XYZ file of C-alpha atoms in Angstrom:
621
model
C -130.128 -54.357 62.239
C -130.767 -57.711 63.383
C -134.241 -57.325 63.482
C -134.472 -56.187 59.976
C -131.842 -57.218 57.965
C -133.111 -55.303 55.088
C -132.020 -51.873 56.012
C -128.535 -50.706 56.487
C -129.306 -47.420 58.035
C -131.186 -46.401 61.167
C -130.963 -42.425 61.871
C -133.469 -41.783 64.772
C -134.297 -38.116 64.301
C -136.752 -37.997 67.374
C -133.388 -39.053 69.043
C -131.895 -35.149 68.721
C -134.536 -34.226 71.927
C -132.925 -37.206 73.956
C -129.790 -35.508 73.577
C -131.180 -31.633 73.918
C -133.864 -31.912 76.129
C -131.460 -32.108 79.576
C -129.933 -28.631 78.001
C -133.286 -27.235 77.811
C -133.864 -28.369 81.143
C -130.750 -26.949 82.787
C -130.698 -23.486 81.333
C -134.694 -23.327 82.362
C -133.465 -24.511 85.878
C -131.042 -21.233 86.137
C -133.909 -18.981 84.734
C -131.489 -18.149 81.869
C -134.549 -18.979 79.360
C -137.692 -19.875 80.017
C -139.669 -22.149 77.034
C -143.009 -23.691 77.664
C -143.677 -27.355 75.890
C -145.864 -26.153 73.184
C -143.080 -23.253 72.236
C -139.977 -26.456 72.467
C -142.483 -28.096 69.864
C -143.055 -25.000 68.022
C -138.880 -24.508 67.750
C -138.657 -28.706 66.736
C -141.083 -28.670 63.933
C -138.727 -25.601 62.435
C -135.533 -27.655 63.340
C -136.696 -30.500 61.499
C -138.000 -28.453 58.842
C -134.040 -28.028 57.945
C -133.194 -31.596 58.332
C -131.823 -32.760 55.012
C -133.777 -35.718 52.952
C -130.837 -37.468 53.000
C -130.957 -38.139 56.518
C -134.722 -38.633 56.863
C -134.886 -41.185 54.104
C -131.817 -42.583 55.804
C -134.276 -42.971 59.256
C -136.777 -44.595 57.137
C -134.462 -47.348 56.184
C -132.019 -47.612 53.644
C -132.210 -51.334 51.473
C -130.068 -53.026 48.855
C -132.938 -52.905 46.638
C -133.021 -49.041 46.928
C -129.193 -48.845 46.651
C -129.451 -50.564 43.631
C -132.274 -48.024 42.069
C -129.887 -45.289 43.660
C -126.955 -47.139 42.342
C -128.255 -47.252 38.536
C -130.084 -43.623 38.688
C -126.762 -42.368 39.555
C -124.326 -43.490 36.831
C -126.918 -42.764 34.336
C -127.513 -38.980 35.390
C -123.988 -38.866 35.641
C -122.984 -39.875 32.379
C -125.545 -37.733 31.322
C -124.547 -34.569 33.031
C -120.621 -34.767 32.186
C -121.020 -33.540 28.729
C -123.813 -30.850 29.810
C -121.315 -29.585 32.607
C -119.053 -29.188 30.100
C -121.272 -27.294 27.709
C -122.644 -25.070 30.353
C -119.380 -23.665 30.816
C -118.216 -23.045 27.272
C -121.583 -21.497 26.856
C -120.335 -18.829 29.000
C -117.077 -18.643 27.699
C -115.328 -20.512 30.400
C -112.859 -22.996 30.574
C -114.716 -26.177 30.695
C -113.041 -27.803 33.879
C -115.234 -24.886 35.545
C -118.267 -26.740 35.035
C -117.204 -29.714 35.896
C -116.289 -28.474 39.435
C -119.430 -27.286 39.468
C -121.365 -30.900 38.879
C -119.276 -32.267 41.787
C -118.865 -30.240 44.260
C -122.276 -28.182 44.389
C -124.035 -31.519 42.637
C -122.655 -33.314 45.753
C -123.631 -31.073 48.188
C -126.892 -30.323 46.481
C -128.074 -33.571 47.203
C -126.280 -34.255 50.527
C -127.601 -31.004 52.502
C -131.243 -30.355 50.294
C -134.757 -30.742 51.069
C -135.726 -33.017 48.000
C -135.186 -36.643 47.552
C -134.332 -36.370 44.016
C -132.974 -33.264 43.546
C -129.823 -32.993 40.980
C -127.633 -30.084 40.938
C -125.776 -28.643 38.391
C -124.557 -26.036 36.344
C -127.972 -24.944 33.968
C -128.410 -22.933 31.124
C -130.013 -20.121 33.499
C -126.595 -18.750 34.223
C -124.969 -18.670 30.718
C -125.890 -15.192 29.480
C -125.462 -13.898 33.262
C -121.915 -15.286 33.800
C -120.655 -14.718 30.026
C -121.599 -10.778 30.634
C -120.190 -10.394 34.414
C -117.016 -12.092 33.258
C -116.348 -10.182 30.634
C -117.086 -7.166 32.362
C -115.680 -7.453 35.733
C -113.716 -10.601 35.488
C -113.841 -14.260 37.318
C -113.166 -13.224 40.354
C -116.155 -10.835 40.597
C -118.093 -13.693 39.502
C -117.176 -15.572 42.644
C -117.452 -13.067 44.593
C -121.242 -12.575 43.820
C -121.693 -16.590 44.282
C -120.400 -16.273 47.167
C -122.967 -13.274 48.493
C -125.819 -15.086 46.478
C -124.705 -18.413 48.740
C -124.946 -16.199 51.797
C -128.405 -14.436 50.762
C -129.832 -18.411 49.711
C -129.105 -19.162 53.313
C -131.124 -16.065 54.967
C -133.904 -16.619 52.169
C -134.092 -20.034 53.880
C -133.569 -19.442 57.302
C -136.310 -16.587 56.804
C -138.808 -18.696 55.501
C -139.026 -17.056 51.907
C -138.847 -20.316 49.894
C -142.780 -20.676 50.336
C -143.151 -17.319 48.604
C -140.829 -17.757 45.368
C -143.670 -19.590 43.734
C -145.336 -16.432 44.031
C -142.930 -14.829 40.931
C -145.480 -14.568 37.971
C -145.020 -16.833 35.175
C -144.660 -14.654 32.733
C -141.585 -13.077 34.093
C -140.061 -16.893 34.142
C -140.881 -17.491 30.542
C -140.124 -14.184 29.390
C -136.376 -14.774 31.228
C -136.714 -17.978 30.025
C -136.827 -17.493 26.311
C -134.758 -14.815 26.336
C -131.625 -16.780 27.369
C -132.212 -19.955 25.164
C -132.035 -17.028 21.874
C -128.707 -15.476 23.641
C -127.359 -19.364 23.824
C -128.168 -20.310 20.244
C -127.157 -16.562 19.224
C -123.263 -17.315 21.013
C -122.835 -20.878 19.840
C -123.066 -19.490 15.900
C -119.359 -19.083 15.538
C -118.417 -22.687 17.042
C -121.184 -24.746 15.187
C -120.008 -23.232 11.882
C -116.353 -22.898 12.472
C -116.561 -18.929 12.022
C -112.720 -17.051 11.822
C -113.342 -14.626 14.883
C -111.102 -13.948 17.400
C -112.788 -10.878 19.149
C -116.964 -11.610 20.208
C -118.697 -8.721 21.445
C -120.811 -9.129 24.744
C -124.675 -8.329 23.057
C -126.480 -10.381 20.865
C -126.736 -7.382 18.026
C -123.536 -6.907 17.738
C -122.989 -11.089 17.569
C -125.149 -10.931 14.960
C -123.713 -8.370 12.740
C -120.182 -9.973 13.292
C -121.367 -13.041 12.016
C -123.058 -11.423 9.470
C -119.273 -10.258 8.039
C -117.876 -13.375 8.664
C -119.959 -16.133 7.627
C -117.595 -16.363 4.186
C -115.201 -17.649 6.960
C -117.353 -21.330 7.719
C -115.418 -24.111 8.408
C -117.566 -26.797 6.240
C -116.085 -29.709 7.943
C -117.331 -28.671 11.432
C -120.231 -27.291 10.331
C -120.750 -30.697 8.752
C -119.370 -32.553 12.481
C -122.204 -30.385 13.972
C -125.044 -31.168 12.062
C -124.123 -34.830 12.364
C -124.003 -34.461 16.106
C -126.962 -32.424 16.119
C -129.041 -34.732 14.041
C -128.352 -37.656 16.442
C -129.110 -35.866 19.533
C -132.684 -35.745 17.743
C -132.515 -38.974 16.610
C -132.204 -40.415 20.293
C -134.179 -37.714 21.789
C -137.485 -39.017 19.680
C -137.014 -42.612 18.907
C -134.597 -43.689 21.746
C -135.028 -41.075 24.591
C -134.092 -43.890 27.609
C -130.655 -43.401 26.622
C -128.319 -40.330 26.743
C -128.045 -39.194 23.426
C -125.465 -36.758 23.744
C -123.126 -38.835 25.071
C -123.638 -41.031 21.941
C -123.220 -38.061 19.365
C -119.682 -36.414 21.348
C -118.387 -39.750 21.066
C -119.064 -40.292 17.595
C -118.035 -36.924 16.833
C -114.462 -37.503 18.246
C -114.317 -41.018 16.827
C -114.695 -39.243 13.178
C -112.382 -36.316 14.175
C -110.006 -38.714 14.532
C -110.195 -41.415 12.324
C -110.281 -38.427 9.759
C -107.723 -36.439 11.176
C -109.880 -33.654 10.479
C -108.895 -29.981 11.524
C -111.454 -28.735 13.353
C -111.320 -26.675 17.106
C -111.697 -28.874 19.916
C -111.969 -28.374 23.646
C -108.184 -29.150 24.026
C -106.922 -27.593 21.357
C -109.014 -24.307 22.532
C -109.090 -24.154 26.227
C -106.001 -26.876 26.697
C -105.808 -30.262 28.809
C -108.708 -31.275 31.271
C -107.456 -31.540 35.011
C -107.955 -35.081 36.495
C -108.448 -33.542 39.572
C -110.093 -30.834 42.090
C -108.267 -27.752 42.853
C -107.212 -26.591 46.108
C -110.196 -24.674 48.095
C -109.536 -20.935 47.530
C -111.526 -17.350 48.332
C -110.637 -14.232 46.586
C -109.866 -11.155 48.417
C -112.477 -8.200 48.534
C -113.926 -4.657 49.892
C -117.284 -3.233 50.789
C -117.210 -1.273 47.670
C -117.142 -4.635 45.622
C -119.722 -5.915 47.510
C -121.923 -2.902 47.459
C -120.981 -2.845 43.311
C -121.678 -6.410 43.240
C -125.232 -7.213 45.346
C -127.497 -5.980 42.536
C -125.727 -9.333 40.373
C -125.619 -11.569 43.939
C -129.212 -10.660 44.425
C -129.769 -11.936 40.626
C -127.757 -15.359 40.873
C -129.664 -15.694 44.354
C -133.119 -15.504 42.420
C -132.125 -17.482 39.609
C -130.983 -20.431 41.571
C -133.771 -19.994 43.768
C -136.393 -20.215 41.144
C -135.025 -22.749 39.321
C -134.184 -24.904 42.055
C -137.616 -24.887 43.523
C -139.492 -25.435 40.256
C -137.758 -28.359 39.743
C -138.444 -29.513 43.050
C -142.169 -29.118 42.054
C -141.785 -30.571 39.221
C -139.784 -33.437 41.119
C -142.891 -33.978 43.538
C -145.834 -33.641 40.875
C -143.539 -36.907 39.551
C -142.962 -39.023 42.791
C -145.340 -37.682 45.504
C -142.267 -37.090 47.562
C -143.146 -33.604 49.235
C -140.168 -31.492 49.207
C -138.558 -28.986 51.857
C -138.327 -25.526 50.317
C -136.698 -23.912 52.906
C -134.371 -26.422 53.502
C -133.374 -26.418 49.400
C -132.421 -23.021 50.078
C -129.833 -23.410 52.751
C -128.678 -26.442 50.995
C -128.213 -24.260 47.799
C -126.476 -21.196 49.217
C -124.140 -24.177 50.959
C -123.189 -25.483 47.809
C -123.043 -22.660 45.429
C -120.444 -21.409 48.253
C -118.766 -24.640 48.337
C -118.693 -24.630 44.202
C -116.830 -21.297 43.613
C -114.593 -22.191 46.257
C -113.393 -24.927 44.389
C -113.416 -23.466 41.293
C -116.450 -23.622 40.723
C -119.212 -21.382 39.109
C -123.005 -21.176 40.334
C -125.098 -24.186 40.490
C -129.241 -24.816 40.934
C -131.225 -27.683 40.955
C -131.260 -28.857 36.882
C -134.780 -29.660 35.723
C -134.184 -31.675 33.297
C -131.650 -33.836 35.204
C -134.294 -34.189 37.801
C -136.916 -35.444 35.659
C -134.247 -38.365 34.251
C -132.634 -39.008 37.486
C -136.567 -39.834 38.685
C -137.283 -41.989 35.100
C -134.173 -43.611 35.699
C -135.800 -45.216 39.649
C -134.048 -42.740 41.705
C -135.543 -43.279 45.491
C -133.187 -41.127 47.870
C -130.801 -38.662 47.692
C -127.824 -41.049 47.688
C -128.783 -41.205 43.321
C -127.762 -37.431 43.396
C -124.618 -37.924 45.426
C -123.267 -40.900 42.987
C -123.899 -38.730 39.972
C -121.518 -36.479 41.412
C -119.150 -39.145 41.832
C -119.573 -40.731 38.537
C -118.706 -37.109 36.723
C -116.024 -37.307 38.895
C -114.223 -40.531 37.965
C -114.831 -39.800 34.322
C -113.314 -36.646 34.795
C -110.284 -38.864 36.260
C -110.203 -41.405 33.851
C -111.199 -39.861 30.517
C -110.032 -35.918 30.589
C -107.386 -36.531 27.918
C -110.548 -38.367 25.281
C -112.297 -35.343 26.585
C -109.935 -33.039 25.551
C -110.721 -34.690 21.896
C -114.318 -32.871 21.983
C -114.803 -31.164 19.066
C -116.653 -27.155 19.926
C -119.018 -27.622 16.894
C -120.670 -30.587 18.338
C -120.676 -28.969 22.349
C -122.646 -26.032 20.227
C -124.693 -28.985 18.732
C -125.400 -29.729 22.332
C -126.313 -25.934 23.824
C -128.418 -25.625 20.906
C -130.435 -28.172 22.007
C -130.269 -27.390 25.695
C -131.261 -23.672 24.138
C -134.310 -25.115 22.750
C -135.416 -26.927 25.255
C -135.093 -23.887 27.558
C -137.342 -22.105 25.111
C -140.293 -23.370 25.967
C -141.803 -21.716 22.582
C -145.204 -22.683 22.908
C -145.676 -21.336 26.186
C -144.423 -18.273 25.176
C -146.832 -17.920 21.910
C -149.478 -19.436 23.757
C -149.372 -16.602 26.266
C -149.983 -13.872 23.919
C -153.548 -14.881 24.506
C -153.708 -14.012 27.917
C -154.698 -10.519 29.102
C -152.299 -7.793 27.729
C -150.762 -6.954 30.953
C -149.135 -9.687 31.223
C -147.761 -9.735 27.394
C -146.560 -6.838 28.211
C -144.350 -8.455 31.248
C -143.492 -10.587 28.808
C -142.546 -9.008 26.216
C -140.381 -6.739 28.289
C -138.556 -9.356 30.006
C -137.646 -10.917 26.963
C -136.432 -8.333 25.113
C -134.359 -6.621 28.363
C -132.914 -10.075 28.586
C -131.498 -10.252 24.882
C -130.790 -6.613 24.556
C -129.359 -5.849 28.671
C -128.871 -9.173 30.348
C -130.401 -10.905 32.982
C -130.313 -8.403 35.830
C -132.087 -5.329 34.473
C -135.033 -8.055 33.037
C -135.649 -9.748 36.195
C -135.597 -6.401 38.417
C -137.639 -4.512 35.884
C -139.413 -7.090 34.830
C -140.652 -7.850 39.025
C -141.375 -4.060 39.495
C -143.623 -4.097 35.906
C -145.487 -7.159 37.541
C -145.919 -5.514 40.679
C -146.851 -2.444 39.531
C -149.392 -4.291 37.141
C -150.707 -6.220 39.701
C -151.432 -3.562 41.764
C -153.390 -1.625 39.645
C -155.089 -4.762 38.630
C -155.900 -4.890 42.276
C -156.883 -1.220 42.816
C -159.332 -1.589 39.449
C -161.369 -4.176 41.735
C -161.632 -2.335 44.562
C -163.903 0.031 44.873
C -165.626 3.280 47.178
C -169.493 3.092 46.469
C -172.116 5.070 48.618
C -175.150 1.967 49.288
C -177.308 4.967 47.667
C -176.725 3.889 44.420
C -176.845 0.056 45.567
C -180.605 1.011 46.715
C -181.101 3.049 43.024
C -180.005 0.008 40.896
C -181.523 -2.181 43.518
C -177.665 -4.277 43.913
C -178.146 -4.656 47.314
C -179.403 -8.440 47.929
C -182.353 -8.558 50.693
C -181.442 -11.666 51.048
C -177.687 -10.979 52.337
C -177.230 -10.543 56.466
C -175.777 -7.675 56.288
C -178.166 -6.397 53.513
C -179.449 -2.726 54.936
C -182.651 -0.571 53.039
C -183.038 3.199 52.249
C -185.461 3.039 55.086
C -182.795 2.263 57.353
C -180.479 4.920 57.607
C -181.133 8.012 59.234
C -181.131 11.617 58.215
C -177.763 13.150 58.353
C -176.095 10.132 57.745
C -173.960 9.153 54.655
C -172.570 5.468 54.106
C -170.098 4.302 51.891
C -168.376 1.438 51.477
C -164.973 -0.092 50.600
C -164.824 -3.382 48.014
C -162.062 -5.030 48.046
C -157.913 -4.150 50.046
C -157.446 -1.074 51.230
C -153.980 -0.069 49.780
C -152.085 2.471 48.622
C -153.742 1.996 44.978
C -157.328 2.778 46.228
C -155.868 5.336 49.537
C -156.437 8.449 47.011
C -160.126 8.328 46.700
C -160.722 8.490 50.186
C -159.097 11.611 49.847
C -161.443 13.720 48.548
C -164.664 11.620 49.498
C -166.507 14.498 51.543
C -165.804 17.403 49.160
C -167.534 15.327 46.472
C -170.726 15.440 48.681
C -173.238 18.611 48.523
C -173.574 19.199 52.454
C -171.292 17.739 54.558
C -172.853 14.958 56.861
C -173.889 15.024 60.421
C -172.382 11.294 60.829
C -169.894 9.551 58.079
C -169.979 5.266 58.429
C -167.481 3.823 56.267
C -168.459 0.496 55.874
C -165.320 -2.186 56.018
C -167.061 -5.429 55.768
C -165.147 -6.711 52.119
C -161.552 -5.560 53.112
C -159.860 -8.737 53.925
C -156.236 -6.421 54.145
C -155.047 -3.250 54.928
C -151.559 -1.857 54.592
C -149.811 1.533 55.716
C -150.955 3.493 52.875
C -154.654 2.927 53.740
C -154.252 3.664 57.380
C -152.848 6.939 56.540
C -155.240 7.661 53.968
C -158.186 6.390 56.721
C -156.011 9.310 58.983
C -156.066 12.078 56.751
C -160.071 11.322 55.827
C -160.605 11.171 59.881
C -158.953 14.714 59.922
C -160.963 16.038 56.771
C -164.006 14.434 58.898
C -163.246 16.947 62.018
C -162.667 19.702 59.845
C -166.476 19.033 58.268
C -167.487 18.359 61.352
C -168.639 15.455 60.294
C -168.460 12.381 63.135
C -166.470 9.451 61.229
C -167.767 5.730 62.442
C -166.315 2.304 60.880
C -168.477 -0.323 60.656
C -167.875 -4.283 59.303
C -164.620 -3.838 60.542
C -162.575 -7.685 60.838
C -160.471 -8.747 63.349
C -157.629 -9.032 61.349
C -158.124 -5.456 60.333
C -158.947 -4.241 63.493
C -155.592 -5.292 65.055
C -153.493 -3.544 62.153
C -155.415 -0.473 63.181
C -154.663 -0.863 66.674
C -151.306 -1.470 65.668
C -151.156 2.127 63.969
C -153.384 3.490 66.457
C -155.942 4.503 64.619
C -158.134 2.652 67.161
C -156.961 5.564 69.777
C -157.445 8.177 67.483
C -160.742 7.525 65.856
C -162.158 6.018 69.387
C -162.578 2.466 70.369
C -166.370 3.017 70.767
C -166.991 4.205 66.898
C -165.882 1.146 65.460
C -168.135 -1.532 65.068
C -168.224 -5.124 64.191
C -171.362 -4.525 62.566
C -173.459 -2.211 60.149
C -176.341 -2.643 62.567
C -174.311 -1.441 65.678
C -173.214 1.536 63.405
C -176.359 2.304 62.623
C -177.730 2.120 66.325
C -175.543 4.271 67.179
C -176.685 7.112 64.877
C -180.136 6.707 65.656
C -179.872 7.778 68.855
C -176.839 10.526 68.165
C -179.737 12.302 65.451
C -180.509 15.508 67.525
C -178.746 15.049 70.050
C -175.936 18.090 70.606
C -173.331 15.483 72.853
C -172.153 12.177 71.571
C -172.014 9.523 74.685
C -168.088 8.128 75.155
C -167.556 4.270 75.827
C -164.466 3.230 77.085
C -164.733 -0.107 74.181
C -166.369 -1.058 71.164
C -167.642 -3.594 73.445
C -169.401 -1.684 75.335
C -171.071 0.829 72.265
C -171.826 -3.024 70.993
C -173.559 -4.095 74.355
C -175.171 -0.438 74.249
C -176.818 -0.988 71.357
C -177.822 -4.679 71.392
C -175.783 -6.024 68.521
C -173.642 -8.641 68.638
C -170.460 -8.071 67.020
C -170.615 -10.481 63.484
């Protein structure tokens, strides 16, 4: 510190193998385990891979200069959020203290434990229609109990290593979800936002509908006025003053008229009762194996959501700043919190894109911004509940209905109905599962649709050809390597040749290959040199066609066969059954091979394909 009087933090990370390296050392010196120095690297670089940002931008040096963007990044995201916590929770028909929790405890966390420097966490409009049909079907505490298995599966998505594959969910399933949950949003804020008489709401969005259809004789004209007010000015500061929180500015005007007017309209006290000033006491619900088997298909859900949502705004996050984030590490950090946040009362929580993207406009350099917006929701919570309470619901429905059309993202779902039909389709079908059955069944059929797409997508590009009708339509470039002529291949000898993965979508035509052939062949090559992968399917399929190939009597030979391939089949065996010295690197070797098996009534054995390689002069390629 006296050196640089700048910083006020020094965390030397490199300093955790002074401290580990004699235990490494001892239990090697007992023979307990045995770790060579590239493996203690290897097992460092995934260790650090889990170190939070807020202790690496800590080691870099923290400054007054980046308190102070910290400092004014925080209150600003945190006045921002308090209202949106709020809303979040009504949306789902909770109490809104619920969300609140939420901001703080899993907000706090979020940012303290998670693998991106800006990162704010929240309660998001993801979990609205989710939580508002579990509740009302299975109560709270099967809610928490489902955070609290999604917290657990979050930390052994991390731990495993899957965060670099959730970017791998298509988009269309995301906007389709997407969409979807912004309509049920604006569908359940109807009644609030125009003061509606009802005191029973069914659970779908049809039946919402044709209650409000009955019942819209019942409007309350002065909210309904309150909520266009307060929705006009969240538009109003959203286009011509969007550097400062708009909503904020609208709730407050809203409950200065309510008041000054005395006007009788439902507010958040009057409906849900008086804000708590403070946290509740840490508390877990009791529960059996049969909830949790009952309750995993909704855990695996909230796991997904918060996962997806969390990461893309940690993309989002870095495409803004440049400041690479740690998937994996976001993970862990989010199952930790969402744990910590129904614990406390709270419900689940994800990293909040739009929050993000303000807490980075407002100068937010480190983690620390994320922690004091946490804070800041908190001490408004403490000092302001009772004005809160003063809320009116028309203008928190003002509020979700923006949130809900944000969320939409409407012209990126029109604009992909010009992309190819299979993946309207996934659209389509994830939006309307999502209105009509809820978030689960759309993102679990709407994965196995995309899948199932996807594969036949893939199995439509690959392809079994015989070179035949390559030399016919004269496909075959001369000018290629590997490029073989008519000439070329002996009598008695039949080659065809896979484009493209061999998986389970192409295994079936290998099935029948030989019986589509007038005479069998005295030698079979089936040439490998375009399959980058192979999975189970195609090994049994290549074991079956071996089989067929001995019943012909018909000598099967693999040829173009990479390395990466070649281990998966010596992982299956196939190498053992089909014999080392039939498969070749090469079409060349292949062909070597039948030139001088042609007549010949015994087939020479080689103990490798090294050795059939070195036998017939051709290097493997």
């Amino acid at each position: 510190m006296g050196q640089n009087p700048k910083k006020l933090f020094q965390i030397s990370v490199d300093g955790f193998w002074d401290l580990f390296s004699p235990l490494f050392l001892k239990i090697n010196s007992r023979k307990w385990y045995s770790m060579s120095s590239t493996e203690i690297g290897i097992w460092l670089a995934r260790f650090k891979a889990f170190i939070p940002k807020s202790i690496l931008c800590l080691r870099e040096g923290y400054s007054l200069a980046i308190l102070r963007k910290d400092l004014t990044a925080g209150i600003a995201v945190g006045v921002l959020a308090f209202p949106l916590a709020m809303a979040y929770a009504i949306g789902a028909n909770i109490p809104p203290e619920k969300g609140l929790y939420t901001a703080i405890i899993a907000g706090f966390l979020i940012s303290l434990l998670g693998g991106s420097r800006v990162q704010i966490g929240g309660p998001t409009g993801t979990f609205i229609l989710l939580l508002y049909t579990l509740i009302s079907t299975r109560g709270f505490e099967s809610m928490v109990i489902a955070t609290l298995m999604a917290g657990v599966i979050l930390i052994a998505f991390g731990l495993l290593g899957v965060g670099t594959y959730i970017k791998y969910i298509p988009y269309p399933v995301v906007t389709g979800l997407t969409t979807g949950i912004a309509l049920t949003i604006f569908t359940s804020q109807i009644k609030d936002f125009f003061g509606l008489s009802i005191t029973q709401m069914p659970i779908d969005v049809i039946g919402k509908w044709k209650i409000y259809f009955y019942h819209f004789s019942t409007t309350n004209f002065m909210a309904l006025l309150i909520g266009l007010g307060t929705l006009g000015t969240i538009i109003f500061f959203r286009k011509f003053r969007p550097q400062f929180p708009g909503a904020i500015f609208a709730l407050a005007l809203a409950c200065f008229i309510t008041w000054v007017f005395n006007i009788d309209i439902a507010t958040i006290g009057s409906h849900y009762g008086a804000l708590p000033r403070t946290l509740p006491i840490p508390s877990v619900p009791h529960f059996n194996i049969d909830q949790l088997i009952t309750l995993f298909p909704d855990a695996m859900t909230i796991a997904l959501l918060i996962a997806i949502e969390s990461l893309l705004a940690g993309v989002v996050s870095e495409g803004m700043t440049g400041w690479r984030h740690q998937a994996n590490c976001e993970l862990v950090a989010q199952g930790i919190a969402n744990i910590g946040s129904v614990i406390c009362g709270g419900i689940p929580a994800a990293g909040a894109l739009a929050r993000t993207a303000a807490n980075v406009k407002y100068g937010a350099h480190t983690p620390i911004s994320g922690m004091i917006h946490a804070l800041i929701i908190f001490l408004i919570m403490y000092i302001f509940a009772p004005l809160a309470g003063k809320i009116p619901l028309t203008a928190l429905a003002a509020v979700l209905f923006m949130i809900a059309w944000s969320m939409s993202e409407l012209h990126h779902f029109f604009h992909l109905f010009t992309a190819p039909r299979r993946d309207i389709l996934v659209l389509i079908t994830v939006f309307i599962l999502t209105v009509l059955l809820g978030v689960t069944a759309a993102v679990q059929v709407g994965m196995i649709l995309a899948a199932f797409l996807f594969m036949k997508q893939m199995s439509d590009i690959t392809d079994v050809i015989s070179p035949a009708q390559l030399f016919e339509d004269h496909r075959e470039d001369a000018r290629e390597p590997d490029a073989i002529k008519k000439q070329e291949v002996p009598p008695e000898v039949e080659i065809y040749e896979i484009n493209g993965p061999f998986f389970f979508g192409v295994a079936d035509r290998l099935k029948n290959l030989l019986n589509g052939l007038e005479h069998p062949p005295k030698i079979f090559i089936l040439r490998m040199r375009k399959v980058p992968t192979i999975d189970a399917s195609g090994m049994h399929a290549l074991e079956e066609f071996f089989y067929e190939c001995q019943r012909q009597k018909t000598l099967l030979l693999l040829s173009g066969v990479k390395r990466g391939v070649l281990r998966d089949l010596k992982r299956f065996h196939l190498d053992l059954l089909i014999g080392e010295e039939r498969i070749f690197f090469h079409i060349n070797s292949a062909l070597a091979y039948c030139r001088a098996q042609i007549g010949s009534s015994s087939l020479p054995q080689f103990k490798s394909s090294a050795q059939a390689q070195q036998a017939y002069q051709t290097p493997p390629q």
